[in-house]
Amino acid sequence: MADKVEHAPQVIVGVDGSENGRAALEWAAVEAERRGTPLTIVYALGMPLVVTAYGGPVRFPPTEEISGQATRVLERAVEYARAIAPSVTVRTLTAMEEAPLAIIRQAHPGDLIVAGTRGMGSVASMFAGSVSVRLSGHAPCPVVVVPVGDAGKPASTSLNRVVVGIDGSANSRRALRLAVDLAKEGDGEVVVVNSWEVAFPYDPVGLTAAGYQLQDDVLDQKSQELVAEALADVIDEQREDADVRVSVVRTQSNAVDALIEAARGADAIVVGSRGRGSVRGLLLGSVSQGLLHHSPVPVVVLPKDAEEYA
């Protein structure tokens, strides 16, 4: 039996010639330099499938014009990446498939995928709004979605202050480990956020008179316990080799609003793609998608089926 080939970690970024793709490329180049890993730049043609009478489906071949467009976009992307991170080894790939499939086929556990929030549309486009969502749900590794800031650049390429949402689920603890690892790259700070919402209106005076503990007090106490358990399980075990500062935000608020508020002045938000749900939960299935649409800083999503981040 042949020996298993060990995969070297890489940062993978999709480009399409748009401003969003360029912002993602800048973030990816800086991160590849920070990690000391190669940068793989992918341009997806998204050629349609053709079904023949005598064989399986095949991709419709690109025209010379489409191929030429891909070459020009990749050449400009390589030039831009090398100007930002001269020491990084840059690879390029033109793929026939749609963007999510093309990128996921290149990705392995231990890699990092970087995507823009939105592309140009049309055949030449790499990123429609749904691409980052599909990547975040199905990739085998963390996915960073980079919004465009001022002058067509990412809001931040640093990792000095990383916000992470936790809800007590195993997936959110994996997200916390990822946040710590990212913050370690810059000896930064991790801001741990846990929020909750009261599920239904109630009369606090009446409940207190009847001898019940106030719901706000119960949820606040559970939040304290949840955060303490997560920190003991994840943060404390890494204290010896991590110069990472930790702060905690606990608040009664909508999860997306709580994370975006905590991320004011931060460099990134980290979440799992799916959480516990219920009254206790912080991260519902819709939270990561809400952040992808509204966060002004890069959002790092750890897909629920991705292997443990290392």
PDB file of C-alpha atoms in Angstrom:
ATOM      1  CA  MET A   1       0.000   0.000   0.000  1.00  0.00           C
ATOM      2  CA  ALA A   2       1.347   3.422  -0.911  1.00  0.00           C
ATOM      3  CA  ASP A   3       2.221   5.761   1.923  1.00  0.00           C
ATOM      4  CA  LYS A   4      -0.308   8.472   2.618  1.00  0.00           C
ATOM      5  CA  VAL A   5       0.865  11.816   1.268  1.00  0.00           C
ATOM      6  CA  GLU A   6       0.942  14.434   3.997  1.00  0.00           C
ATOM      7  CA  HIS A   7      -0.786  17.680   3.041  1.00  0.00           C
ATOM      8  CA  ALA A   8       1.074  20.921   3.696  1.00  0.00           C
ATOM      9  CA  PRO A   9      -1.236  23.641   5.076  1.00  0.00           C
ATOM     10  CA  GLN A  10      -2.157  26.494   2.771  1.00  0.00           C
ATOM     11  CA  VAL A  11      -4.343  29.572   2.564  1.00  0.00           C
ATOM     12  CA  ILE A  12      -6.845  29.399  -0.312  1.00  0.00           C
ATOM     13  CA  VAL A  13      -8.557  32.479  -1.713  1.00  0.00           C
ATOM     14  CA  GLY A  14     -11.046  32.936  -4.535  1.00  0.00           C
ATOM     15  CA  VAL A  15     -10.742  35.923  -6.852  1.00  0.00           C
ATOM     16  CA  ASP A  16     -12.960  37.292  -9.606  1.00  0.00           C
ATOM     17  CA  GLY A  17     -11.515  40.686 -10.440  1.00  0.00           C
ATOM     18  CA  SER A  18     -14.003  42.495  -8.206  1.00  0.00           C
ATOM     19  CA  GLU A  19     -13.324  44.849  -5.309  1.00  0.00           C
ATOM     20  CA  ASN A  20     -14.633  42.205  -2.912  1.00  0.00           C
ATOM     21  CA  GLY A  21     -12.296  39.600  -4.315  1.00  0.00           C
ATOM     22  CA  ARG A  22      -9.337  41.966  -4.000  1.00  0.00           C
ATOM     23  CA  ALA A  23     -10.130  42.670  -0.339  1.00  0.00           C
ATOM     24  CA  ALA A  24     -10.239  38.926   0.317  1.00  0.00           C
ATOM     25  CA  LEU A  25      -6.951  38.491  -1.550  1.00  0.00           C
ATOM     26  CA  GLU A  26      -5.225  41.138   0.581  1.00  0.00           C
ATOM     27  CA  TRP A  27      -6.419  39.500   3.813  1.00  0.00           C
ATOM     28  CA  ALA A  28      -5.361  36.061   2.557  1.00  0.00           C
ATOM     29  CA  ALA A  29      -1.882  37.243   1.501  1.00  0.00           C
ATOM     30  CA  VAL A  30      -1.240  38.821   4.907  1.00  0.00           C
ATOM     31  CA  GLU A  31      -2.446  35.680   6.685  1.00  0.00           C
ATOM     32  CA  ALA A  32      -0.334  33.379   4.505  1.00  0.00           C
ATOM     33  CA  GLU A  33       2.716  35.480   5.371  1.00  0.00           C
ATOM     34  CA  ARG A  34       1.760  35.411   9.051  1.00  0.00           C
ATOM     35  CA  ARG A  35       1.526  31.608   8.976  1.00  0.00           C
ATOM     36  CA  GLY A  36       4.447  30.997   6.648  1.00  0.00           C
ATOM     37  CA  THR A  37       2.301  28.931   4.272  1.00  0.00           C
ATOM     38  CA  PRO A  38       1.700  29.055   0.490  1.00  0.00           C
ATOM     39  CA  LEU A  39      -1.166  31.070  -0.945  1.00  0.00           C
ATOM     40  CA  THR A  40      -3.389  29.367  -3.533  1.00  0.00           C
ATOM     41  CA  ILE A  41      -5.443  31.751  -5.688  1.00  0.00           C
ATOM     42  CA  VAL A  42      -8.470  30.193  -7.383  1.00  0.00           C
ATOM     43  CA  TYR A  43     -10.493  31.573 -10.289  1.00  0.00           C
ATOM     44  CA  ALA A  44     -13.670  29.567 -10.960  1.00  0.00           C
ATOM     45  CA  LEU A  45     -15.172  29.699 -14.441  1.00  0.00           C
ATOM     46  CA  GLY A  46     -18.436  28.043 -13.451  1.00  0.00           C
ATOM     47  CA  MET A  47     -18.847  26.457 -16.887  1.00  0.00           C
ATOM     48  CA  PRO A  48     -22.222  24.745 -17.393  1.00  0.00           C
ATOM     49  CA  LEU A  49     -22.572  20.983 -17.455  1.00  0.00           C
ATOM     50  CA  VAL A  50     -23.558  19.340 -20.740  1.00  0.00           C
ATOM     51  CA  VAL A  51     -25.240  15.920 -20.756  1.00  0.00           C
ATOM     52  CA  THR A  52     -24.607  13.829 -23.853  1.00  0.00           C
ATOM     53  CA  ALA A  53     -26.531  10.807 -25.092  1.00  0.00           C
ATOM     54  CA  TYR A  54     -23.489   8.507 -24.932  1.00  0.00           C
ATOM     55  CA  GLY A  55     -21.722   9.577 -21.764  1.00  0.00           C
ATOM     56  CA  GLY A  56     -21.962  11.317 -18.441  1.00  0.00           C
ATOM     57  CA  PRO A  57     -22.122  15.073 -17.887  1.00  0.00           C
ATOM     58  CA  VAL A  58     -19.132  17.130 -19.008  1.00  0.00           C
ATOM     59  CA  ARG A  59     -18.271  20.779 -18.580  1.00  0.00           C
ATOM     60  CA  PHE A  60     -18.837  23.045 -21.542  1.00  0.00           C
ATOM     61  CA  PRO A  61     -15.371  24.225 -22.645  1.00  0.00           C
ATOM     62  CA  PRO A  62     -14.535  27.901 -22.097  1.00  0.00           C
ATOM     63  CA  THR A  63     -14.086  30.196 -25.058  1.00  0.00           C
ATOM     64  CA  GLU A  64     -10.771  31.922 -25.710  1.00  0.00           C
ATOM     65  CA  GLU A  65     -12.275  35.129 -24.368  1.00  0.00           C
ATOM     66  CA  ILE A  66     -13.288  33.478 -21.077  1.00  0.00           C
ATOM     67  CA  SER A  67      -9.914  31.746 -20.721  1.00  0.00           C
ATOM     68  CA  GLY A  68      -8.143  35.012 -21.452  1.00  0.00           C
ATOM     69  CA  GLN A  69     -10.188  36.793 -18.807  1.00  0.00           C
ATOM     70  CA  ALA A  70      -9.193  34.165 -16.252  1.00  0.00           C
ATOM     71  CA  THR A  71      -5.526  34.544 -17.145  1.00  0.00           C
ATOM     72  CA  ARG A  72      -5.641  38.319 -16.789  1.00  0.00           C
ATOM     73  CA  VAL A  73      -7.453  38.205 -13.451  1.00  0.00           C
ATOM     74  CA  LEU A  74      -4.982  35.688 -12.035  1.00  0.00           C
ATOM     75  CA  GLU A  75      -1.955  37.605 -13.289  1.00  0.00           C
ATOM     76  CA  ARG A  76      -3.196  40.783 -11.607  1.00  0.00           C
ATOM     77  CA  ALA A  77      -4.007  38.812  -8.435  1.00  0.00           C
ATOM     78  CA  VAL A  78      -0.511  37.330  -8.258  1.00  0.00           C
ATOM     79  CA  GLU A  79       1.062  40.757  -8.739  1.00  0.00           C
ATOM     80  CA  TYR A  80      -1.135  42.238  -6.000  1.00  0.00           C
ATOM     81  CA  ALA A  81      -0.439  39.388  -3.562  1.00  0.00           C
ATOM     82  CA  ARG A  82       3.338  39.573  -4.066  1.00  0.00           C
ATOM     83  CA  ALA A  83       3.298  43.323  -3.499  1.00  0.00           C
ATOM     84  CA  ILE A  84       1.568  42.742  -0.140  1.00  0.00           C
ATOM     85  CA  ALA A  85       3.479  39.635   0.970  1.00  0.00           C
ATOM     86  CA  PRO A  86       6.726  39.238  -1.038  1.00  0.00           C
ATOM     87  CA  SER A  87       7.932  36.213   0.929  1.00  0.00           C
ATOM     88  CA  VAL A  88       4.815  34.105   0.259  1.00  0.00           C
ATOM     89  CA  THR A  89       4.821  31.336  -2.339  1.00  0.00           C
ATOM     90  CA  VAL A  90       1.869  31.982  -4.657  1.00  0.00           C
ATOM     91  CA  ARG A  91       0.066  29.320  -6.678  1.00  0.00           C
ATOM     92  CA  THR A  92      -2.823  29.800  -9.109  1.00  0.00           C
ATOM     93  CA  LEU A  93      -5.629  27.586 -10.357  1.00  0.00           C
ATOM     94  CA  THR A  94      -8.287  28.075 -13.009  1.00  0.00           C
ATOM     95  CA  ALA A  95     -11.197  25.734 -12.265  1.00  0.00           C
ATOM     96  CA  MET A  96     -14.050  24.706 -14.523  1.00  0.00           C
ATOM     97  CA  GLU A  97     -16.501  24.250 -11.642  1.00  0.00           C
ATOM     98  CA  GLU A  98     -18.604  26.710  -9.688  1.00  0.00           C
ATOM     99  CA  ALA A  99     -16.762  28.648  -6.998  1.00  0.00           C
ATOM    100  CA  PRO A 100     -17.768  26.687  -3.845  1.00  0.00           C
ATOM    101  CA  LEU A 101     -17.001  23.305  -5.400  1.00  0.00           C
ATOM    102  CA  ALA A 102     -13.732  24.508  -6.937  1.00  0.00           C
ATOM    103  CA  ILE A 103     -12.442  25.862  -3.625  1.00  0.00           C
ATOM    104  CA  ILE A 104     -13.617  22.964  -1.455  1.00  0.00           C
ATOM    105  CA  ARG A 105     -11.885  20.489  -3.781  1.00  0.00           C
ATOM    106  CA  GLN A 106      -8.608  22.260  -3.057  1.00  0.00           C
ATOM    107  CA  ALA A 107      -9.107  22.416   0.705  1.00  0.00           C
ATOM    108  CA  HIS A 108      -8.008  20.031   3.437  1.00  0.00           C
ATOM    109  CA  PRO A 109      -8.195  20.074   7.236  1.00  0.00           C
ATOM    110  CA  GLY A 110      -5.554  22.486   8.473  1.00  0.00           C
ATOM    111  CA  ASP A 111      -6.030  24.884   5.554  1.00  0.00           C
ATOM    112  CA  LEU A 112      -7.783  28.233   5.661  1.00  0.00           C
ATOM    113  CA  ILE A 113     -10.261  29.436   3.018  1.00  0.00           C
ATOM    114  CA  VAL A 114     -10.752  33.162   2.408  1.00  0.00           C
ATOM    115  CA  ALA A 115     -13.703  34.573   0.461  1.00  0.00           C
ATOM    116  CA  GLY A 116     -15.201  37.946  -0.323  1.00  0.00           C
ATOM    117  CA  THR A 117     -18.723  38.784   0.744  1.00  0.00           C
ATOM    118  CA  ARG A 118     -20.037  39.442  -2.757  1.00  0.00           C
ATOM    119  CA  GLY A 119     -18.839  39.298  -6.358  1.00  0.00           C
ATOM    120  CA  MET A 120     -19.656  40.868  -9.684  1.00  0.00           C
ATOM    121  CA  GLY A 121     -22.314  38.522 -10.973  1.00  0.00           C
ATOM    122  CA  SER A 122     -22.279  37.208 -14.568  1.00  0.00           C
ATOM    123  CA  VAL A 123     -20.145  34.373 -15.950  1.00  0.00           C
ATOM    124  CA  ALA A 124     -16.916  36.077 -14.878  1.00  0.00           C
ATOM    125  CA  SER A 125     -17.972  36.342 -11.253  1.00  0.00           C
ATOM    126  CA  MET A 126     -16.377  34.221  -8.565  1.00  0.00           C
ATOM    127  CA  PHE A 127     -18.581  35.199  -5.643  1.00  0.00           C
ATOM    128  CA  ALA A 128     -22.302  35.617  -5.556  1.00  0.00           C
ATOM    129  CA  GLY A 129     -23.719  36.286  -2.115  1.00  0.00           C
ATOM    130  CA  SER A 130     -24.457  32.588  -1.561  1.00  0.00           C
ATOM    131  CA  VAL A 131     -20.903  31.387  -2.180  1.00  0.00           C
ATOM    132  CA  SER A 132     -19.522  32.432   1.197  1.00  0.00           C
ATOM    133  CA  VAL A 133     -22.543  30.844   2.885  1.00  0.00           C
ATOM    134  CA  ARG A 134     -22.044  27.547   1.046  1.00  0.00           C
ATOM    135  CA  LEU A 135     -18.337  27.512   1.836  1.00  0.00           C
ATOM    136  CA  SER A 136     -18.998  28.255   5.495  1.00  0.00           C
ATOM    137  CA  GLY A 137     -21.384  25.331   5.757  1.00  0.00           C
ATOM    138  CA  HIS A 138     -19.428  22.632   3.921  1.00  0.00           C
ATOM    139  CA  ALA A 139     -15.689  23.346   3.908  1.00  0.00           C
ATOM    140  CA  PRO A 140     -13.318  20.930   5.698  1.00  0.00           C
ATOM    141  CA  CYS A 141     -11.497  23.847   7.340  1.00  0.00           C
ATOM    142  CA  PRO A 142     -12.201  27.351   8.701  1.00  0.00           C
ATOM    143  CA  VAL A 143     -13.570  29.937   6.270  1.00  0.00           C
ATOM    144  CA  VAL A 144     -12.843  33.661   6.527  1.00  0.00           C
ATOM    145  CA  VAL A 145     -15.372  35.983   4.869  1.00  0.00           C
ATOM    146  CA  VAL A 146     -13.901  39.436   4.300  1.00  0.00           C
ATOM    147  CA  PRO A 147     -16.132  42.490   3.829  1.00  0.00           C
ATOM    148  CA  VAL A 148     -14.877  45.510   1.908  1.00  0.00           C
ATOM    149  CA  GLY A 149     -13.917  48.517   3.994  1.00  0.00           C
ATOM    150  CA  ASP A 150     -12.803  51.968   2.961  1.00  0.00           C
ATOM    151  CA  ALA A 151     -11.008  52.379  -0.384  1.00  0.00           C
ATOM    152  CA  GLY A 152     -11.865  48.812  -1.375  1.00  0.00           C
ATOM    153  CA  LYS A 153      -9.652  47.285   1.319  1.00  0.00           C
ATOM    154  CA  PRO A 154     -10.482  44.947   4.213  1.00  0.00           C
ATOM    155  CA  ALA A 155     -11.415  46.687   7.458  1.00  0.00           C
ATOM    156  CA  SER A 156      -8.455  44.951   9.123  1.00  0.00           C
ATOM    157  CA  THR A 157      -5.797  42.386   8.277  1.00  0.00           C
ATOM    158  CA  SER A 158      -4.588  42.091  11.873  1.00  0.00           C
ATOM    159  CA  LEU A 159      -5.584  39.562  14.515  1.00  0.00           C
ATOM    160  CA  ASN A 160      -4.850  41.638  17.587  1.00  0.00           C
ATOM    161  CA  ARG A 161      -8.425  41.464  18.918  1.00  0.00           C
ATOM    162  CA  VAL A 162     -10.553  38.446  18.073  1.00  0.00           C
ATOM    163  CA  VAL A 163     -14.191  38.162  19.182  1.00  0.00           C
ATOM    164  CA  VAL A 164     -15.743  34.711  19.566  1.00  0.00           C
ATOM    165  CA  GLY A 165     -19.308  33.663  20.348  1.00  0.00           C
ATOM    166  CA  ILE A 166     -19.927  30.690  22.640  1.00  0.00           C
ATOM    167  CA  ASP A 167     -23.108  28.908  23.659  1.00  0.00           C
ATOM    168  CA  GLY A 168     -21.927  25.837  25.554  1.00  0.00           C
ATOM    169  CA  SER A 169     -22.074  23.523  22.530  1.00  0.00           C
ATOM    170  CA  ALA A 170     -19.099  21.417  21.429  1.00  0.00           C
ATOM    171  CA  ASN A 171     -18.963  23.353  18.163  1.00  0.00           C
ATOM    172  CA  SER A 172     -18.693  26.715  19.911  1.00  0.00           C
ATOM    173  CA  ARG A 173     -15.854  25.393  22.064  1.00  0.00           C
ATOM    174  CA  ARG A 174     -14.069  24.395  18.875  1.00  0.00           C
ATOM    175  CA  ALA A 175     -14.646  27.965  17.670  1.00  0.00           C
ATOM    176  CA  LEU A 176     -13.128  29.243  20.924  1.00  0.00           C
ATOM    177  CA  ARG A 177     -10.022  27.119  20.351  1.00  0.00           C
ATOM    178  CA  LEU A 178      -9.779  28.529  16.836  1.00  0.00           C
ATOM    179  CA  ALA A 179     -10.101  32.089  18.150  1.00  0.00           C
ATOM    180  CA  VAL A 180      -7.282  31.476  20.631  1.00  0.00           C
ATOM    181  CA  ASP A 181      -5.068  30.034  17.903  1.00  0.00           C
ATOM    182  CA  LEU A 182      -5.725  33.028  15.658  1.00  0.00           C
ATOM    183  CA  ALA A 183      -5.042  35.520  18.450  1.00  0.00           C
ATOM    184  CA  LYS A 184      -1.800  33.698  19.267  1.00  0.00           C
ATOM    185  CA  GLU A 185      -0.498  34.625  15.824  1.00  0.00           C
ATOM    186  CA  GLY A 186      -0.307  38.254  16.955  1.00  0.00           C
ATOM    187  CA  ASP A 187      -0.081  37.847  20.762  1.00  0.00           C
ATOM    188  CA  GLY A 188      -3.536  39.392  20.826  1.00  0.00           C
ATOM    189  CA  GLU A 189      -6.734  39.387  22.838  1.00  0.00           C
ATOM    190  CA  VAL A 190      -9.747  37.071  22.720  1.00  0.00           C
ATOM    191  CA  VAL A 191     -13.136  38.556  23.613  1.00  0.00           C
ATOM    192  CA  VAL A 192     -15.550  35.786  24.644  1.00  0.00           C
ATOM    193  CA  VAL A 193     -19.200  36.694  24.060  1.00  0.00           C
ATOM    194  CA  ASN A 194     -22.246  34.914  25.464  1.00  0.00           C
ATOM    195  CA  SER A 195     -25.702  36.415  25.042  1.00  0.00           C
ATOM    196  CA  TRP A 196     -29.239  35.293  25.663  1.00  0.00           C
ATOM    197  CA  GLU A 197     -32.761  36.463  24.968  1.00  0.00           C
ATOM    198  CA  VAL A 198     -35.834  36.085  27.144  1.00  0.00           C
ATOM    199  CA  ALA A 199     -38.039  33.699  25.218  1.00  0.00           C
ATOM    200  CA  PHE A 200     -41.395  35.193  26.206  1.00  0.00           C
ATOM    201  CA  PRO A 201     -42.793  38.197  28.093  1.00  0.00           C
ATOM    202  CA  TYR A 202     -43.387  37.725  31.774  1.00  0.00           C
ATOM    203  CA  ASP A 203     -44.350  39.706  34.867  1.00  0.00           C
ATOM    204  CA  PRO A 204     -41.278  39.908  37.150  1.00  0.00           C
ATOM    205  CA  VAL A 205     -43.297  41.354  40.058  1.00  0.00           C
ATOM    206  CA  GLY A 206     -45.863  38.594  39.890  1.00  0.00           C
ATOM    207  CA  LEU A 207     -43.252  35.835  39.636  1.00  0.00           C
ATOM    208  CA  THR A 208     -41.281  37.227  42.561  1.00  0.00           C
ATOM    209  CA  ALA A 209     -44.434  37.465  44.679  1.00  0.00           C
ATOM    210  CA  ALA A 210     -45.219  33.840  43.864  1.00  0.00           C
ATOM    211  CA  GLY A 211     -41.777  32.758  45.080  1.00  0.00           C
ATOM    212  CA  TYR A 212     -40.135  32.161  41.700  1.00  0.00           C
ATOM    213  CA  GLN A 213     -36.619  33.268  40.848  1.00  0.00           C
ATOM    214  CA  LEU A 214     -36.532  35.962  38.162  1.00  0.00           C
ATOM    215  CA  GLN A 215     -35.861  34.582  34.689  1.00  0.00           C
ATOM    216  CA  ASP A 216     -33.209  37.237  34.084  1.00  0.00           C
ATOM    217  CA  ASP A 217     -31.356  36.073  37.194  1.00  0.00           C
ATOM    218  CA  VAL A 218     -31.570  32.424  36.158  1.00  0.00           C
ATOM    219  CA  LEU A 219     -30.245  33.095  32.665  1.00  0.00           C
ATOM    220  CA  ASP A 220     -27.485  35.343  33.983  1.00  0.00           C
ATOM    221  CA  GLN A 221     -26.370  32.631  36.390  1.00  0.00           C
ATOM    222  CA  LYS A 222     -26.404  30.000  33.649  1.00  0.00           C
ATOM    223  CA  SER A 223     -24.373  32.339  31.441  1.00  0.00           C
ATOM    224  CA  GLN A 224     -21.746  32.727  34.171  1.00  0.00           C
ATOM    225  CA  GLU A 225     -21.496  28.964  34.554  1.00  0.00           C
ATOM    226  CA  LEU A 226     -21.357  28.375  30.799  1.00  0.00           C
ATOM    227  CA  VAL A 227     -18.554  30.887  30.253  1.00  0.00           C
ATOM    228  CA  ALA A 228     -16.562  29.604  33.228  1.00  0.00           C
ATOM    229  CA  GLU A 229     -16.792  26.031  31.944  1.00  0.00           C
ATOM    230  CA  ALA A 230     -15.714  27.021  28.440  1.00  0.00           C
ATOM    231  CA  LEU A 231     -12.740  29.022  29.686  1.00  0.00           C
ATOM    232  CA  ALA A 232     -11.645  26.192  31.964  1.00  0.00           C
ATOM    233  CA  ASP A 233     -11.962  23.673  29.145  1.00  0.00           C
ATOM    234  CA  VAL A 234     -10.312  25.681  26.367  1.00  0.00           C
ATOM    235  CA  ILE A 235      -8.363  28.689  27.598  1.00  0.00           C
ATOM    236  CA  ASP A 236      -6.732  27.342  30.748  1.00  0.00           C
ATOM    237  CA  GLU A 237      -5.282  24.305  28.953  1.00  0.00           C
ATOM    238  CA  GLN A 238      -3.398  26.641  26.594  1.00  0.00           C
ATOM    239  CA  ARG A 239      -2.060  29.135  29.130  1.00  0.00           C
ATOM    240  CA  GLU A 240       1.466  27.734  29.149  1.00  0.00           C
ATOM    241  CA  ASP A 241       2.129  28.282  25.441  1.00  0.00           C
ATOM    242  CA  ALA A 242      -0.226  31.154  24.684  1.00  0.00           C
ATOM    243  CA  ASP A 243       0.351  34.817  25.414  1.00  0.00           C
ATOM    244  CA  VAL A 244      -3.309  35.643  24.836  1.00  0.00           C
ATOM    245  CA  ARG A 245      -5.364  38.045  26.906  1.00  0.00           C
ATOM    246  CA  VAL A 246      -8.991  37.074  27.581  1.00  0.00           C
ATOM    247  CA  SER A 247     -12.005  39.263  28.336  1.00  0.00           C
ATOM    248  CA  VAL A 248     -15.673  38.306  28.635  1.00  0.00           C
ATOM    249  CA  VAL A 249     -18.882  39.988  27.476  1.00  0.00           C
ATOM    250  CA  ARG A 250     -22.179  38.592  28.759  1.00  0.00           C
ATOM    251  CA  THR A 251     -25.342  40.357  27.691  1.00  0.00           C
ATOM    252  CA  GLN A 252     -29.073  39.964  27.178  1.00  0.00           C
ATOM    253  CA  SER A 253     -29.253  40.639  23.476  1.00  0.00           C
ATOM    254  CA  ASN A 254     -29.786  39.159  20.055  1.00  0.00           C
ATOM    255  CA  ALA A 255     -26.742  37.011  19.206  1.00  0.00           C
ATOM    256  CA  VAL A 256     -25.806  38.831  15.996  1.00  0.00           C
ATOM    257  CA  ASP A 257     -26.200  42.248  17.624  1.00  0.00           C
ATOM    258  CA  ALA A 258     -24.148  41.161  20.646  1.00  0.00           C
ATOM    259  CA  LEU A 259     -21.253  39.929  18.516  1.00  0.00           C
ATOM    260  CA  ILE A 260     -21.205  42.961  16.229  1.00  0.00           C
ATOM    261  CA  GLU A 261     -21.302  45.314  19.219  1.00  0.00           C
ATOM    262  CA  ALA A 262     -18.425  43.455  20.889  1.00  0.00           C
ATOM    263  CA  ALA A 263     -16.492  43.605  17.618  1.00  0.00           C
ATOM    264  CA  ARG A 264     -16.307  47.408  17.549  1.00  0.00           C
ATOM    265  CA  GLY A 265     -12.600  48.073  17.150  1.00  0.00           C
ATOM    266  CA  ALA A 266     -11.888  44.341  16.763  1.00  0.00           C
ATOM    267  CA  ASP A 267     -10.145  42.599  13.875  1.00  0.00           C
ATOM    268  CA  ALA A 268     -12.327  39.505  13.401  1.00  0.00           C
ATOM    269  CA  ILE A 269     -15.325  37.565  14.703  1.00  0.00           C
ATOM    270  CA  VAL A 270     -15.159  33.770  15.089  1.00  0.00           C
ATOM    271  CA  VAL A 271     -18.261  31.558  15.212  1.00  0.00           C
ATOM    272  CA  GLY A 272     -19.280  27.988  14.634  1.00  0.00           C
ATOM    273  CA  SER A 273     -21.642  27.418  11.732  1.00  0.00           C
ATOM    274  CA  ARG A 274     -24.216  25.795  13.986  1.00  0.00           C
ATOM    275  CA  GLY A 275     -24.809  25.938  17.738  1.00  0.00           C
ATOM    276  CA  ARG A 276     -27.032  24.531  20.432  1.00  0.00           C
ATOM    277  CA  GLY A 277     -30.165  26.560  19.774  1.00  0.00           C
ATOM    278  CA  SER A 278     -32.900  26.762  22.470  1.00  0.00           C
ATOM    279  CA  VAL A 279     -33.195  29.504  25.093  1.00  0.00           C
ATOM    280  CA  ARG A 280     -29.690  28.709  26.345  1.00  0.00           C
ATOM    281  CA  GLY A 281     -28.087  28.938  22.946  1.00  0.00           C
ATOM    282  CA  LEU A 282     -26.086  31.799  21.555  1.00  0.00           C
ATOM    283  CA  LEU A 283     -25.325  30.495  18.080  1.00  0.00           C
ATOM    284  CA  LEU A 284     -28.335  29.400  16.096  1.00  0.00           C
ATOM    285  CA  GLY A 285     -27.974  28.221  12.526  1.00  0.00           C
ATOM    286  CA  SER A 286     -28.846  31.715  11.305  1.00  0.00           C
ATOM    287  CA  VAL A 287     -26.279  33.584  13.416  1.00  0.00           C
ATOM    288  CA  SER A 288     -23.269  32.907  11.226  1.00  0.00           C
ATOM    289  CA  GLN A 289     -25.283  33.893   8.150  1.00  0.00           C
ATOM    290  CA  GLY A 290     -26.443  37.081   9.868  1.00  0.00           C
ATOM    291  CA  LEU A 291     -22.836  37.973  10.618  1.00  0.00           C
ATOM    292  CA  LEU A 292     -21.794  37.301   7.031  1.00  0.00           C
ATOM    293  CA  HIS A 293     -24.306  39.887   5.864  1.00  0.00           C
ATOM    294  CA  HIS A 294     -23.826  42.560   8.541  1.00  0.00           C
ATOM    295  CA  SER A 295     -20.387  42.350  10.136  1.00  0.00           C
ATOM    296  CA  PRO A 296     -18.018  45.219   9.252  1.00  0.00           C
ATOM    297  CA  VAL A 297     -14.985  43.047  10.125  1.00  0.00           C
ATOM    298  CA  PRO A 298     -13.887  39.667   8.753  1.00  0.00           C
ATOM    299  CA  VAL A 299     -15.923  36.714  10.009  1.00  0.00           C
ATOM    300  CA  VAL A 300     -14.189  33.381  10.606  1.00  0.00           C
ATOM    301  CA  VAL A 301     -16.630  30.469  10.449  1.00  0.00           C
ATOM    302  CA  LEU A 302     -15.743  26.979  11.633  1.00  0.00           C
ATOM    303  CA  PRO A 303     -18.039  24.619   9.678  1.00  0.00           C
ATOM    304  CA  LYS A 304     -19.736  22.008  11.822  1.00  0.00           C
ATOM    305  CA  ASP A 305     -18.287  19.121   9.803  1.00  0.00           C
ATOM    306  CA  ALA A 306     -14.727  20.476   9.675  1.00  0.00           C
ATOM    307  CA  GLU A 307     -12.142  18.475  11.550  1.00  0.00           C
ATOM    308  CA  GLU A 308     -10.830  19.851  14.818  1.00  0.00           C
ATOM    309  CA  TYR A 309      -8.745  22.926  14.165  1.00  0.00           C
ATOM    310  CA  ALA A 310      -5.064  22.443  14.959  1.00  0.00           C
TER     311      ALA A 310
END
